[in-house]
Tab-separated table of C-alpha atoms in Angstrom:
chain	number	residue	atom	x	y	z
O	1	UNK	CA	28.626	-58.646	44.735
O	2	UNK	CA	28.137	-57.811	40.997
O	3	UNK	CA	24.903	-57.153	40.027
O	4	UNK	CA	23.903	-57.532	36.294
O	5	UNK	CA	21.994	-55.407	35.357
O	6	UNK	CA	20.485	-57.092	32.407
O	7	UNK	CA	19.147	-53.733	30.421
O	8	UNK	CA	15.961	-54.108	28.805
O	9	UNK	CA	17.990	-52.966	24.467
O	10	UNK	CA	16.775	-52.206	22.034
O	11	UNK	CA	18.370	-51.904	18.894
O	12	UNK	CA	17.211	-48.150	18.618
O	13	UNK	CA	18.776	-47.526	21.869
O	14	UNK	CA	22.313	-48.810	20.830
O	15	UNK	CA	24.029	-44.777	20.386
O	16	UNK	CA	23.444	-43.169	23.616
O	17	UNK	CA	21.941	-39.937	22.755
O	18	UNK	CA	24.512	-38.068	24.450
O	19	UNK	CA	27.314	-39.458	22.749
O	20	UNK	CA	25.272	-38.778	19.670
O	21	UNK	CA	24.866	-35.316	20.057
O	22	UNK	CA	28.298	-35.206	21.299
O	23	UNK	CA	29.662	-36.226	17.912
O	24	UNK	CA	27.253	-33.527	16.246
O	25	UNK	CA	28.294	-30.381	17.764
O	26	UNK	CA	31.628	-32.154	17.258
O	27	UNK	CA	31.111	-31.960	13.216
O	28	UNK	CA	29.223	-29.319	13.168
O	29	UNK	CA	32.399	-27.509	14.535
O	30	UNK	CA	34.239	-29.324	12.073
O	31	UNK	CA	33.951	-29.512	8.503
O	32	UNK	CA	29.978	-28.007	8.085
O	33	UNK	CA	30.887	-25.012	10.536
O	34	UNK	CA	33.208	-23.270	7.791
O	35	UNK	CA	29.606	-24.386	5.613
O	36	UNK	CA	27.038	-23.756	8.025
O	37	UNK	CA	28.125	-20.920	10.441
O	38	UNK	CA	30.484	-21.643	12.980
O	39	UNK	CA	28.654	-22.810	16.382
O	40	UNK	CA	25.565	-23.744	14.419
O	41	UNK	CA	24.357	-26.760	14.670
O	42	UNK	CA	22.853	-28.914	11.765
O	43	UNK	CA	19.925	-30.776	11.963
O	44	UNK	CA	20.417	-34.564	11.525
O	45	UNK	CA	18.695	-37.688	12.054
O	46	UNK	CA	17.514	-38.122	15.829
O	47	UNK	CA	19.231	-41.820	17.216
O	48	UNK	CA	16.145	-43.509	17.824
O	49	UNK	CA	12.294	-43.621	18.467
O	50	UNK	CA	9.564	-45.353	18.344
O	51	UNK	CA	7.375	-45.621	15.347
O	52	UNK	CA	4.561	-43.490	15.310
O	53	UNK	CA	1.084	-44.652	13.900
O	54	UNK	CA	-0.743	-43.356	10.980
O	55	UNK	CA	-4.307	-42.634	11.050
O	56	UNK	CA	-6.041	-43.525	8.601
O	57	UNK	CA	-6.891	-40.090	6.196
O	58	UNK	CA	-4.042	-38.443	8.156
O	59	UNK	CA	-1.639	-38.332	5.622
O	60	UNK	CA	1.060	-36.827	6.976
O	61	UNK	CA	1.846	-33.337	5.632
O	62	UNK	CA	5.129	-33.049	2.938
O	63	UNK	CA	7.880	-31.931	5.594
O	64	UNK	CA	8.689	-28.585	2.571
O	65	UNK	CA	5.303	-27.373	4.373
O	66	UNK	CA	5.775	-27.616	7.543
O	67	UNK	CA	9.001	-25.938	7.739
O	68	UNK	CA	8.442	-23.094	5.169
O	69	UNK	CA	4.844	-23.056	6.266
O	70	UNK	CA	5.605	-21.286	10.079
O	71	UNK	CA	4.255	-18.588	12.360
O	72	UNK	CA	7.395	-18.300	14.804
O	73	UNK	CA	7.064	-14.053	15.278
O	74	UNK	CA	10.194	-13.497	16.763
O	75	UNK	CA	11.640	-14.080	12.875
O	76	UNK	CA	8.769	-11.749	11.691
O	77	UNK	CA	4.858	-12.457	10.982
O	78	UNK	CA	5.169	-13.574	7.119
O	79	UNK	CA	4.896	-17.144	7.022
O	80	UNK	CA	8.030	-17.886	4.747
O	81	UNK	CA	10.044	-15.338	7.031
O	82	UNK	CA	11.350	-18.633	9.640
O	83	UNK	CA	12.023	-20.515	7.739
O	84	UNK	CA	13.914	-17.558	6.048
O	85	UNK	CA	15.246	-15.443	9.266
O	86	UNK	CA	15.757	-18.317	12.229
O	87	UNK	CA	18.211	-20.598	11.138
O	88	UNK	CA	21.473	-19.483	11.556
O	89	UNK	CA	20.212	-16.496	13.903
O	90	UNK	CA	18.717	-19.376	16.329
O	91	UNK	CA	21.869	-20.740	18.410
O	92	UNK	CA	20.188	-24.506	19.017
O	93	UNK	CA	23.523	-25.772	20.768
O	94	UNK	CA	24.053	-25.113	24.343
O	95	UNK	CA	20.650	-24.735	25.230
O	96	UNK	CA	19.508	-25.225	28.571
O	97	UNK	CA	15.865	-24.873	30.191
O	98	UNK	CA	15.532	-23.199	34.294
O	99	UNK	CA	12.722	-24.908	35.929
O	100	UNK	CA	11.529	-22.502	38.497
O	101	UNK	CA	8.374	-22.295	41.056
O	102	UNK	CA	6.119	-24.860	42.605
O	103	UNK	CA	8.582	-27.608	42.897
O	104	UNK	CA	10.870	-29.776	44.758
O	105	UNK	CA	13.584	-29.788	42.137
O	106	UNK	CA	14.224	-26.426	40.532
O	107	UNK	CA	17.080	-25.397	38.793
O	108	UNK	CA	18.483	-24.933	35.722
O	109	UNK	CA	18.824	-28.216	33.139
O	110	UNK	CA	21.015	-28.521	29.578
O	111	UNK	CA	18.685	-29.186	26.942
O	112	UNK	CA	20.240	-33.150	26.887
O	113	UNK	CA	20.097	-34.049	30.445
O	114	UNK	CA	16.713	-32.766	30.358
O	115	UNK	CA	14.987	-35.403	27.769
O	116	UNK	CA	18.372	-38.040	27.751
O	117	UNK	CA	15.964	-40.263	30.275
O	118	UNK	CA	12.695	-41.102	28.758
O	119	UNK	CA	12.180	-42.066	25.639
O	120	UNK	CA	11.813	-40.503	22.423
O	121	UNK	CA	8.439	-41.468	20.071
O	122	UNK	CA	7.376	-40.564	17.593
O	123	UNK	CA	3.646	-38.632	17.389
O	124	UNK	CA	1.586	-38.419	14.047
O	125	UNK	CA	-0.505	-35.701	15.338
O	126	UNK	CA	-3.347	-32.702	13.789
O	127	UNK	CA	-1.923	-29.261	14.236
O	128	UNK	CA	-4.472	-26.863	13.342
O	129	UNK	CA	-3.869	-22.858	13.483
O	130	UNK	CA	-6.216	-20.545	14.868
O	131	UNK	CA	-6.066	-18.787	11.539
O	132	UNK	CA	-7.996	-22.086	9.872
O	133	UNK	CA	-5.325	-24.049	8.307
O	134	UNK	CA	-3.826	-27.321	9.405
O	135	UNK	CA	-1.082	-30.372	9.093
O	136	UNK	CA	-0.806	-33.190	10.228
O	137	UNK	CA	2.725	-33.703	11.897
O	138	UNK	CA	5.214	-36.009	13.163
O	139	UNK	CA	6.718	-35.087	16.243
O	140	UNK	CA	9.092	-36.715	17.947
O	141	UNK	CA	9.538	-36.039	21.882
O	142	UNK	CA	8.800	-37.347	25.230
O	143	UNK	CA	6.007	-37.251	27.270
O	144	UNK	CA	5.771	-33.803	29.376
O	145	UNK	CA	4.337	-35.577	32.012
O	146	UNK	CA	7.550	-38.286	32.496
O	147	UNK	CA	9.832	-34.592	32.459
O	148	UNK	CA	7.770	-32.230	34.396
O	149	UNK	CA	7.376	-35.604	37.451
O	150	UNK	CA	11.754	-35.582	37.220
O	151	UNK	CA	10.759	-31.729	38.708
O	152	UNK	CA	8.248	-32.782	41.454
O	153	UNK	CA	5.591	-29.625	41.295
O	154	UNK	CA	3.892	-29.506	45.045
O	155	UNK	CA	0.796	-29.369	45.621
O	156	UNK	CA	0.714	-25.492	44.793
O	157	UNK	CA	2.124	-26.062	41.128
O	158	UNK	CA	-1.692	-25.908	39.401
O	159	UNK	CA	-0.790	-24.572	36.290
O	160	UNK	CA	2.604	-24.655	34.094
O	161	UNK	CA	4.002	-21.596	32.722
O	162	UNK	CA	6.513	-22.299	29.408
O	163	UNK	CA	8.750	-19.227	27.826
O	164	UNK	CA	10.547	-19.016	24.553
O	165	UNK	CA	13.657	-17.964	24.205
O	166	UNK	CA	13.693	-13.257	24.183
O	167	UNK	CA	17.194	-12.792	22.407
O	168	UNK	CA	17.503	-9.116	20.465
O	169	UNK	CA	20.253	-10.444	19.158
O	170	UNK	CA	18.998	-13.778	17.847
O	171	UNK	CA	15.840	-13.001	17.102
O	172	UNK	CA	16.157	-9.168	16.240
O	173	UNK	CA	12.837	-9.245	14.846
O	174	UNK	CA	11.323	-8.839	18.502
O	175	UNK	CA	12.381	-5.295	18.554
O	176	UNK	CA	9.411	-4.718	16.242
O	177	UNK	CA	6.935	-5.386	19.185
O	178	UNK	CA	3.791	-6.858	17.971
O	179	UNK	CA	3.957	-8.575	20.701
O	180	UNK	CA	4.868	-8.720	24.045
O	181	UNK	CA	8.147	-10.564	24.554
O	182	UNK	CA	9.023	-13.094	25.539
O	183	UNK	CA	6.223	-15.219	23.997
O	184	UNK	CA	4.372	-16.997	27.233
O	185	UNK	CA	2.272	-19.896	26.569
O	186	UNK	CA	0.505	-21.926	29.685
O	187	UNK	CA	-1.455	-25.233	30.461
O	188	UNK	CA	-3.405	-26.423	33.276
O	189	UNK	CA	-1.825	-28.941	35.538
O	190	UNK	CA	-3.597	-31.861	34.419
O	191	UNK	CA	-3.369	-29.987	30.204
O	192	UNK	CA	0.597	-30.477	31.036
O	193	UNK	CA	0.268	-34.264	32.062
O	194	UNK	CA	-1.958	-35.292	29.424
O	195	UNK	CA	-0.696	-38.184	28.086
O	196	UNK	CA	-0.792	-36.399	24.583
O	197	UNK	CA	0.284	-33.430	25.352
O	198	UNK	CA	4.652	-33.930	24.103
O	199	UNK	CA	7.411	-32.600	24.500
O	200	UNK	CA	8.958	-32.103	21.051
O	201	UNK	CA	12.631	-31.743	20.034
O	202	UNK	CA	12.381	-33.099	15.789
O	203	UNK	CA	9.736	-33.877	13.612
O	204	UNK	CA	10.161	-36.057	10.505
O	205	UNK	CA	12.851	-38.567	12.079
O	206	UNK	CA	14.808	-35.226	12.043
O	207	UNK	CA	16.488	-32.516	15.024
O	208	UNK	CA	13.657	-29.652	14.154
O	209	UNK	CA	14.271	-27.000	12.447
O	210	UNK	CA	14.730	-23.334	14.174
O	211	UNK	CA	11.875	-22.422	12.575
O	212	UNK	CA	9.926	-25.149	14.045
O	213	UNK	CA	10.431	-23.982	16.758
O	214	UNK	CA	14.046	-26.111	17.683
O	215	UNK	CA	15.770	-27.477	19.777
O	216	UNK	CA	12.365	-27.712	21.916
O	217	UNK	CA	8.882	-27.097	22.127
O	218	UNK	CA	5.444	-28.409	23.057
O	219	UNK	CA	2.824	-29.688	21.221
O	220	UNK	CA	-0.582	-29.791	22.438
O	221	UNK	CA	-2.436	-31.130	19.888
O	222	UNK	CA	-6.099	-30.836	20.451
O	223	UNK	CA	-5.641	-26.697	21.043
O	224	UNK	CA	-4.487	-23.703	18.893
O	225	UNK	CA	-1.146	-24.331	17.212
O	226	UNK	CA	-0.256	-21.302	19.279
O	227	UNK	CA	0.139	-23.063	22.198
O	228	UNK	CA	2.790	-25.571	21.018
O	229	UNK	CA	5.013	-22.890	22.507
O	230	UNK	CA	8.643	-22.841	20.417
O	231	UNK	CA	12.016	-23.277	21.931
O	232	UNK	CA	11.292	-23.187	25.306
O	233	UNK	CA	13.376	-21.288	27.718
O	234	UNK	CA	11.856	-21.688	30.917
O	235	UNK	CA	9.022	-23.593	32.693
O	236	UNK	CA	7.675	-22.666	36.020
O	237	UNK	CA	5.385	-24.426	38.304
O	238	UNK	CA	2.662	-21.639	39.064
O	239	UNK	CA	-0.771	-21.495	41.405
O	240	UNK	CA	-2.670	-18.447	39.662
O	241	UNK	CA	-3.361	-19.213	35.523
O	242	UNK	CA	-0.615	-17.244	34.155
O	243	UNK	CA	-1.469	-14.207	30.984
O	244	UNK	CA	-0.535	-16.057	28.230
O	245	UNK	CA	1.190	-13.951	24.527
O	246	UNK	CA	-1.862	-14.003	22.626
O	247	UNK	CA	-4.338	-13.084	25.701
O	248	UNK	CA	-2.564	-9.969	26.538
O	249	UNK	CA	-2.186	-8.777	22.763
O	250	UNK	CA	-6.378	-9.628	22.221
O	251	UNK	CA	-8.032	-10.893	25.190
O	252	UNK	CA	-11.160	-10.775	22.943
O	253	UNK	CA	-10.096	-13.394	20.111
O	254	UNK	CA	-7.242	-15.306	22.254
O	255	UNK	CA	-8.277	-17.211	25.691
O	256	UNK	CA	-6.097	-19.124	27.939
O	257	UNK	CA	-7.670	-21.993	27.029
O	258	UNK	CA	-8.022	-21.778	23.574
O	259	UNK	CA	-8.802	-25.309	22.995
O	260	UNK	CA	-10.152	-26.339	18.630
O	261	UNK	CA	-13.633	-25.732	18.910
O	262	UNK	CA	-15.941	-25.880	15.688
O	263	UNK	CA	-18.603	-23.790	17.905
O	264	UNK	CA	-16.866	-21.051	19.241
O	265	UNK	CA	-15.437	-18.877	16.618
O	266	UNK	CA	-12.457	-16.493	16.637
O	267	UNK	CA	-14.820	-13.218	16.692
O	268	UNK	CA	-13.719	-12.018	13.070
O	269	UNK	CA	-13.614	-15.779	12.007
O	270	UNK	CA	-15.363	-19.102	11.780
O	271	UNK	CA	-14.234	-21.333	13.808
O	272	UNK	CA	-16.468	-24.360	11.952
O	273	UNK	CA	-13.695	-25.677	8.785
O	274	UNK	CA	-10.559	-25.925	7.966
O	275	UNK	CA	-7.804	-25.844	5.129
O	276	UNK	CA	-6.008	-28.899	5.504
O	277	UNK	CA	-2.323	-27.954	3.906
O	278	UNK	CA	-1.886	-29.367	0.515
O	279	UNK	CA	-5.905	-30.423	0.475
O	280	UNK	CA	-8.291	-27.649	-1.959
O	281	UNK	CA	-11.406	-27.732	-0.139
O	282	UNK	CA	-11.883	-26.803	3.103
O	283	UNK	CA	-12.515	-29.744	5.980
O	284	UNK	CA	-14.619	-29.931	8.880
O	285	UNK	CA	-12.736	-29.000	12.379
O	286	UNK	CA	-12.991	-31.582	15.052
O	287	UNK	CA	-14.336	-30.563	18.219
O	288	UNK	CA	-10.474	-31.027	19.893
O	289	UNK	CA	-9.273	-31.382	17.080
O	290	UNK	CA	-10.169	-34.318	16.776
O	291	UNK	CA	-8.879	-35.529	20.105
O	292	UNK	CA	-12.072	-35.719	22.519
O	293	UNK	CA	-12.538	-38.903	23.994
O	294	UNK	CA	-9.437	-38.060	25.355
O	295	UNK	CA	-8.694	-35.085	26.760
O	296	UNK	CA	-12.681	-34.042	26.601
O	297	UNK	CA	-13.559	-35.235	30.586
O	298	UNK	CA	-10.900	-32.224	31.233
O	299	UNK	CA	-13.094	-30.512	30.587
O	300	UNK	CA	-16.176	-32.025	31.524
O	301	UNK	CA	-18.653	-28.840	33.270
O	302	UNK	CA	-17.352	-26.327	31.939
O	303	UNK	CA	-18.658	-23.809	29.976
O	304	UNK	CA	-16.353	-23.460	26.316
O	305	UNK	CA	-17.791	-20.617	25.257
O	306	UNK	CA	-16.938	-18.635	28.219
O	307	UNK	CA	-13.367	-20.753	29.074
O	308	UNK	CA	-12.449	-19.693	25.086
M	1	UNK	CA	4.432	10.237	-26.567
M	2	UNK	CA	1.196	11.142	-24.815
M	3	UNK	CA	-0.990	9.279	-27.345
M	4	UNK	CA	1.090	6.213	-25.927
M	5	UNK	CA	1.043	6.794	-22.667
M	6	UNK	CA	-2.380	5.206	-22.142
M	7	UNK	CA	-1.861	1.962	-23.825
M	8	UNK	CA	1.031	1.650	-21.606
M	9	UNK	CA	-0.263	2.063	-18.846
M	10	UNK	CA	-3.253	-0.205	-19.557
M	11	UNK	CA	-0.161	-3.336	-20.248
M	12	UNK	CA	1.528	-2.205	-17.118
M	13	UNK	CA	-1.703	-2.939	-14.992
M	14	UNK	CA	-2.393	-5.775	-16.247
M	15	UNK	CA	1.013	-6.973	-14.851
M	16	UNK	CA	-0.125	-8.250	-11.156
M	17	UNK	CA	-2.262	-10.157	-13.330
M	18	UNK	CA	0.348	-12.453	-15.765
M	19	UNK	CA	2.743	-11.933	-12.589
M	20	UNK	CA	0.100	-14.839	-10.878
M	21	UNK	CA	-0.615	-16.311	-13.660
M	22	UNK	CA	2.816	-17.575	-13.963
M	23	UNK	CA	3.242	-17.904	-10.147
M	24	UNK	CA	0.461	-19.739	-10.435
M	25	UNK	CA	1.340	-21.948	-13.295
M	26	UNK	CA	4.591	-22.699	-12.418
M	27	UNK	CA	3.248	-24.124	-8.886
M	28	UNK	CA	5.061	-21.134	-6.714
M	29	UNK	CA	1.666	-20.485	-5.018
M	30	UNK	CA	3.401	-21.822	-1.933
M	31	UNK	CA	2.453	-24.294	0.381
M	32	UNK	CA	-1.228	-22.565	0.816
M	33	UNK	CA	-2.010	-20.821	-2.723
M	34	UNK	CA	-5.505	-20.358	-2.179
M	35	UNK	CA	-4.493	-17.810	1.266
M	36	UNK	CA	-1.758	-16.839	-1.233
M	37	UNK	CA	-4.354	-16.059	-4.398
M	38	UNK	CA	-7.067	-14.482	-1.669
M	39	UNK	CA	-4.279	-11.614	-0.233
M	40	UNK	CA	-2.276	-10.978	-3.010
M	41	UNK	CA	-5.421	-10.285	-5.227
M	42	UNK	CA	-6.834	-8.230	-2.045
M	43	UNK	CA	-2.927	-5.976	-2.273
M	44	UNK	CA	-3.928	-5.322	-6.014
M	45	UNK	CA	-7.301	-3.828	-5.467
M	46	UNK	CA	-6.580	-1.977	-2.598
M	47	UNK	CA	-3.439	-0.292	-4.192
M	48	UNK	CA	-4.847	0.294	-7.289
M	49	UNK	CA	-7.661	2.020	-5.544
M	50	UNK	CA	-5.034	4.531	-4.071
M	51	UNK	CA	-3.671	4.720	-6.927
M	52	UNK	CA	-6.359	6.197	-8.539
M	53	UNK	CA	-7.448	7.788	-5.730
M	54	UNK	CA	-3.955	9.778	-6.455
M	55	UNK	CA	-3.870	10.887	-10.259
M	56	UNK	CA	-6.229	14.173	-8.912
M	57	UNK	CA	-3.360	15.338	-5.853
M	58	UNK	CA	-0.004	14.144	-8.530
M	59	UNK	CA	-2.479	16.623	-11.544
M	60	UNK	CA	-2.560	19.518	-8.716
M	61	UNK	CA	0.840	19.524	-7.786
M	62	UNK	CA	3.032	18.599	-10.486
M	63	UNK	CA	0.919	20.236	-12.980
M	64	UNK	CA	0.976	17.575	-15.945
M	65	UNK	CA	-2.602	17.763	-16.317
M	66	UNK	CA	-2.583	14.438	-19.390
M	67	UNK	CA	-2.555	12.216	-16.352
M	68	UNK	CA	-6.163	12.881	-15.778
M	69	UNK	CA	-6.822	10.526	-19.096
M	70	UNK	CA	-5.947	7.805	-16.755
M	71	UNK	CA	-8.347	8.357	-14.046
M	72	UNK	CA	-11.157	6.550	-15.434
M	73	UNK	CA	-8.957	3.396	-17.224
M	74	UNK	CA	-6.980	3.290	-13.282
M	75	UNK	CA	-10.690	3.176	-11.027
M	76	UNK	CA	-12.162	0.339	-13.457
M	77	UNK	CA	-8.486	-1.372	-12.429
M	78	UNK	CA	-9.485	-1.024	-9.088
M	79	UNK	CA	-13.007	-2.070	-9.542
M	80	UNK	CA	-11.192	-5.680	-11.976
M	81	UNK	CA	-8.565	-5.887	-8.986
M	82	UNK	CA	-12.000	-6.139	-6.855
M	83	UNK	CA	-13.964	-8.009	-8.750
M	84	UNK	CA	-10.813	-11.079	-8.750
M	85	UNK	CA	-10.385	-10.934	-5.497
M	86	UNK	CA	-14.116	-11.152	-4.360
M	87	UNK	CA	-14.540	-14.163	-7.335
M	88	UNK	CA	-11.417	-15.746	-5.753
M	89	UNK	CA	-12.919	-15.529	-2.255
M	90	UNK	CA	-16.283	-17.078	-3.367
M	91	UNK	CA	-15.221	-19.132	-5.657
M	92	UNK	CA	-11.980	-20.615	-4.482
M	93	UNK	CA	-12.118	-20.250	-0.749
M	94	UNK	CA	-15.380	-20.457	0.025
M	95	UNK	CA	-16.032	-22.329	-2.683
M	96	UNK	CA	-19.535	-21.330	-3.819
M	97	UNK	CA	-20.383	-22.090	-0.159
M	98	UNK	CA	-23.391	-19.419	-0.164
M	99	UNK	CA	-24.842	-20.635	3.590
M	100	UNK	CA	-21.422	-20.002	4.905
M	101	UNK	CA	-20.743	-16.493	3.380
M	102	UNK	CA	-23.721	-14.844	3.956
M	103	UNK	CA	-22.721	-15.961	7.180
M	104	UNK	CA	-19.465	-14.008	7.316
M	105	UNK	CA	-20.764	-11.042	6.021
M	106	UNK	CA	-23.986	-11.118	8.739
M	107	UNK	CA	-20.816	-12.138	11.823
M	108	UNK	CA	-17.557	-11.280	10.281
M	109	UNK	CA	-16.773	-6.773	10.278
M	110	UNK	CA	-14.010	-6.727	8.273
M	111	UNK	CA	-16.028	-8.966	5.166
M	112	UNK	CA	-19.056	-6.784	6.068
M	113	UNK	CA	-17.038	-3.511	5.562
M	114	UNK	CA	-15.266	-4.747	2.422
M	115	UNK	CA	-18.775	-6.002	1.193
M	116	UNK	CA	-19.956	-3.490	1.169
M	117	UNK	CA	-17.054	-1.310	-0.012
M	118	UNK	CA	-17.589	-3.554	-3.269
M	119	UNK	CA	-21.402	-2.840	-3.578
M	120	UNK	CA	-20.702	1.287	-3.575
M	121	UNK	CA	-17.951	0.601	-6.162
M	122	UNK	CA	-20.409	-1.413	-8.858
M	123	UNK	CA	-22.639	2.087	-9.526
M	124	UNK	CA	-19.304	4.142	-10.203
M	125	UNK	CA	-18.004	1.196	-12.177
M	126	UNK	CA	-21.356	0.891	-14.020
M	127	UNK	CA	-21.443	4.959	-14.790
M	128	UNK	CA	-18.147	5.063	-15.277
M	129	UNK	CA	-18.914	5.221	-19.979
M	130	UNK	CA	-19.248	8.907	-21.040
M	131	UNK	CA	-23.241	8.329	-21.789
M	132	UNK	CA	-23.642	8.028	-18.402
M	133	UNK	CA	-21.150	10.988	-16.871
M	134	UNK	CA	-23.772	12.849	-19.826
M	135	UNK	CA	-26.840	11.272	-18.933
M	136	UNK	CA	-26.236	12.458	-14.960
M	137	UNK	CA	-24.526	15.911	-15.757
M	138	UNK	CA	-21.694	16.713	-14.681
M	139	UNK	CA	-22.528	17.900	-11.029
M	140	UNK	CA	-23.955	14.873	-9.974
M	141	UNK	CA	-21.682	12.348	-11.631
M	142	UNK	CA	-18.992	13.924	-9.658
M	143	UNK	CA	-21.260	14.017	-6.260
M	144	UNK	CA	-21.485	10.591	-7.065
M	145	UNK	CA	-18.341	9.652	-7.401
M	146	UNK	CA	-17.099	11.157	-4.032
M	147	UNK	CA	-18.382	7.516	-3.327
M	148	UNK	CA	-15.110	6.396	-3.605
M	149	UNK	CA	-13.298	8.483	-0.669
M	150	UNK	CA	-15.174	5.728	1.959
M	151	UNK	CA	-14.899	3.075	-0.124
M	152	UNK	CA	-10.817	3.912	0.447
M	153	UNK	CA	-11.112	3.801	4.266
M	154	UNK	CA	-13.870	0.973	3.684
M	155	UNK	CA	-10.750	-1.018	2.000
M	156	UNK	CA	-8.278	-0.664	4.440
M	157	UNK	CA	-10.909	-0.879	7.363
M	158	UNK	CA	-11.334	-4.097	5.838
M	159	UNK	CA	-7.684	-4.778	5.703
M	160	UNK	CA	-6.609	-3.677	8.869
M	161	UNK	CA	-9.484	-5.346	10.680
M	162	UNK	CA	-8.491	-9.180	9.322
M	163	UNK	CA	-4.994	-8.658	11.097
M	164	UNK	CA	-3.796	-11.038	13.867
M	165	UNK	CA	-0.818	-8.827	15.232
M	166	UNK	CA	1.126	-6.610	12.306
M	167	UNK	CA	-0.654	-3.650	11.828
M	168	UNK	CA	2.581	-2.444	10.069
M	169	UNK	CA	1.414	-3.036	6.635
M	170	UNK	CA	-2.268	-1.853	7.041
M	171	UNK	CA	-1.452	1.647	8.399
M	172	UNK	CA	0.969	2.251	5.901
M	173	UNK	CA	-1.869	1.532	3.474
M	174	UNK	CA	-4.081	3.767	5.604
M	175	UNK	CA	-1.509	6.498	6.328
M	176	UNK	CA	-1.143	7.620	1.975
M	177	UNK	CA	-4.884	7.479	1.807
M	178	UNK	CA	-5.131	10.071	4.863
M	179	UNK	CA	-2.448	11.937	2.927
M	180	UNK	CA	-3.957	11.442	-0.686
M	181	UNK	CA	-7.570	12.711	1.207
M	182	UNK	CA	-6.028	15.291	3.200
M	183	UNK	CA	-4.602	17.215	0.463
M	184	UNK	CA	-8.251	17.432	-1.203
M	185	UNK	CA	-9.705	18.997	2.258
M	186	UNK	CA	-6.376	21.398	2.204
M	187	UNK	CA	-7.047	22.000	-1.721
M	188	UNK	CA	-10.880	22.420	-1.179
M	189	UNK	CA	-10.124	25.258	1.742
M	190	UNK	CA	-7.073	27.080	0.053
M	191	UNK	CA	-9.919	27.535	-2.826
M	192	UNK	CA	-12.536	28.439	-0.546
M	193	UNK	CA	-10.727	30.899	1.614
M	194	UNK	CA	-9.052	32.211	-2.190
M	195	UNK	CA	-12.447	32.865	-3.413
M	196	UNK	CA	-13.042	34.288	-0.405
M	197	UNK	CA	-10.870	36.559	-1.108
M	198	UNK	CA	-10.922	37.246	-4.435
M	199	UNK	CA	-14.921	38.210	-3.484
M	200	UNK	CA	-13.958	40.943	-1.002
M	201	UNK	CA	-11.587	42.586	-2.526
M	202	UNK	CA	-10.344	45.683	-0.418
M	203	UNK	CA	-10.695	44.090	3.174
């Protein structure tokens, strides 16, 4: 007997994302390729996503600022470097992610297959950089927890480690050993499974641009920006706390947790205030970047001075 | 020609400021204008300090004596850009938040060093007039103005310590300073041994 599923069809889900991506690839290989460089995917609008809510007082930062003021050392250490260097260099398709470690279903999965089963949604988050500036960014992505569950992490999976692509051809700047490449980040399992944690594929209604960590990046809004690792190629479930890149570079200044905390200063500068990009006066930095109600319980009983 | 050198260099030294003013006026200070302003002025303060420190070695190596007439002006330009850098930090970045400034000076080593460099520069700027040189006497004046060597080191350290990971640029400034100071050490050693030879002929 034929069972008819009544699909819970949203207007936004009419175009299948894979078809949509195929169409885009086709276009990119056609007329676009001649202009944009062969095989280079163009950033286009994202077919569908659930709209996010703008919290009062947190007007999204201009798209221009978000896409031209970046820290992405694989493309140079000046803020303007990634926007200049990454487009055209970072090859966005095909992209796959290796999922490894303490899970029942490891394997390498194409980006499209990683994201497709999940609902894309817009999340308007504050982003606080450890350097003392901040933005408000309308991300588009999927819940990291939902994605991770599919790989069935075992009871030994206590942490998740992420790695950025480290390809000297696509990223010639990594030849200067500013950091120990590949860039590695990590979360405790409960942080990774927290509903606020996002695996982003877009911002401002469009696919991520290379300088923002295309095609797939992490967004952990209550932690300093460097925790939100860009251009992810590897996700590994591990039993012990991973050593993250900035901790390796300078463990006295950067710790594994790196929660936004106005009371714990960076050894060289105060974290009590921040400059919101687009504003003139500094504003006070909020505990957990203002997400304390949601995430504070994750750290109950922990000495946040020691676990900075 | 040589008479026009000084006014020409005077105007040349204002170019970085003019360029900054133009960028500010045309809204070209980027996404984080406060940071751009501060870094730009700091860069030029350090560059002028090194340029002023290069005058004596240039004269000794090239024998071009007229360059000495620029030394005071270049030193004062270094002080000028240091003052602008400090003003942008206190007045624009911190917006005259004096308690934040006090905390920064005490707690942030790179700011402590930067502030110290500024304070040490003040007496040098104050004693830069002919009248002050006469009042102090050449020997004491020269001794006082040797403070510019530690000031140069403080300036480079101030920059070096504020950088997050990529120390290549402060290293470059450090290398230039090392050459300029190293030249003086070598020059002194050479002159001493030269004097020793002259004092003991036939040995």
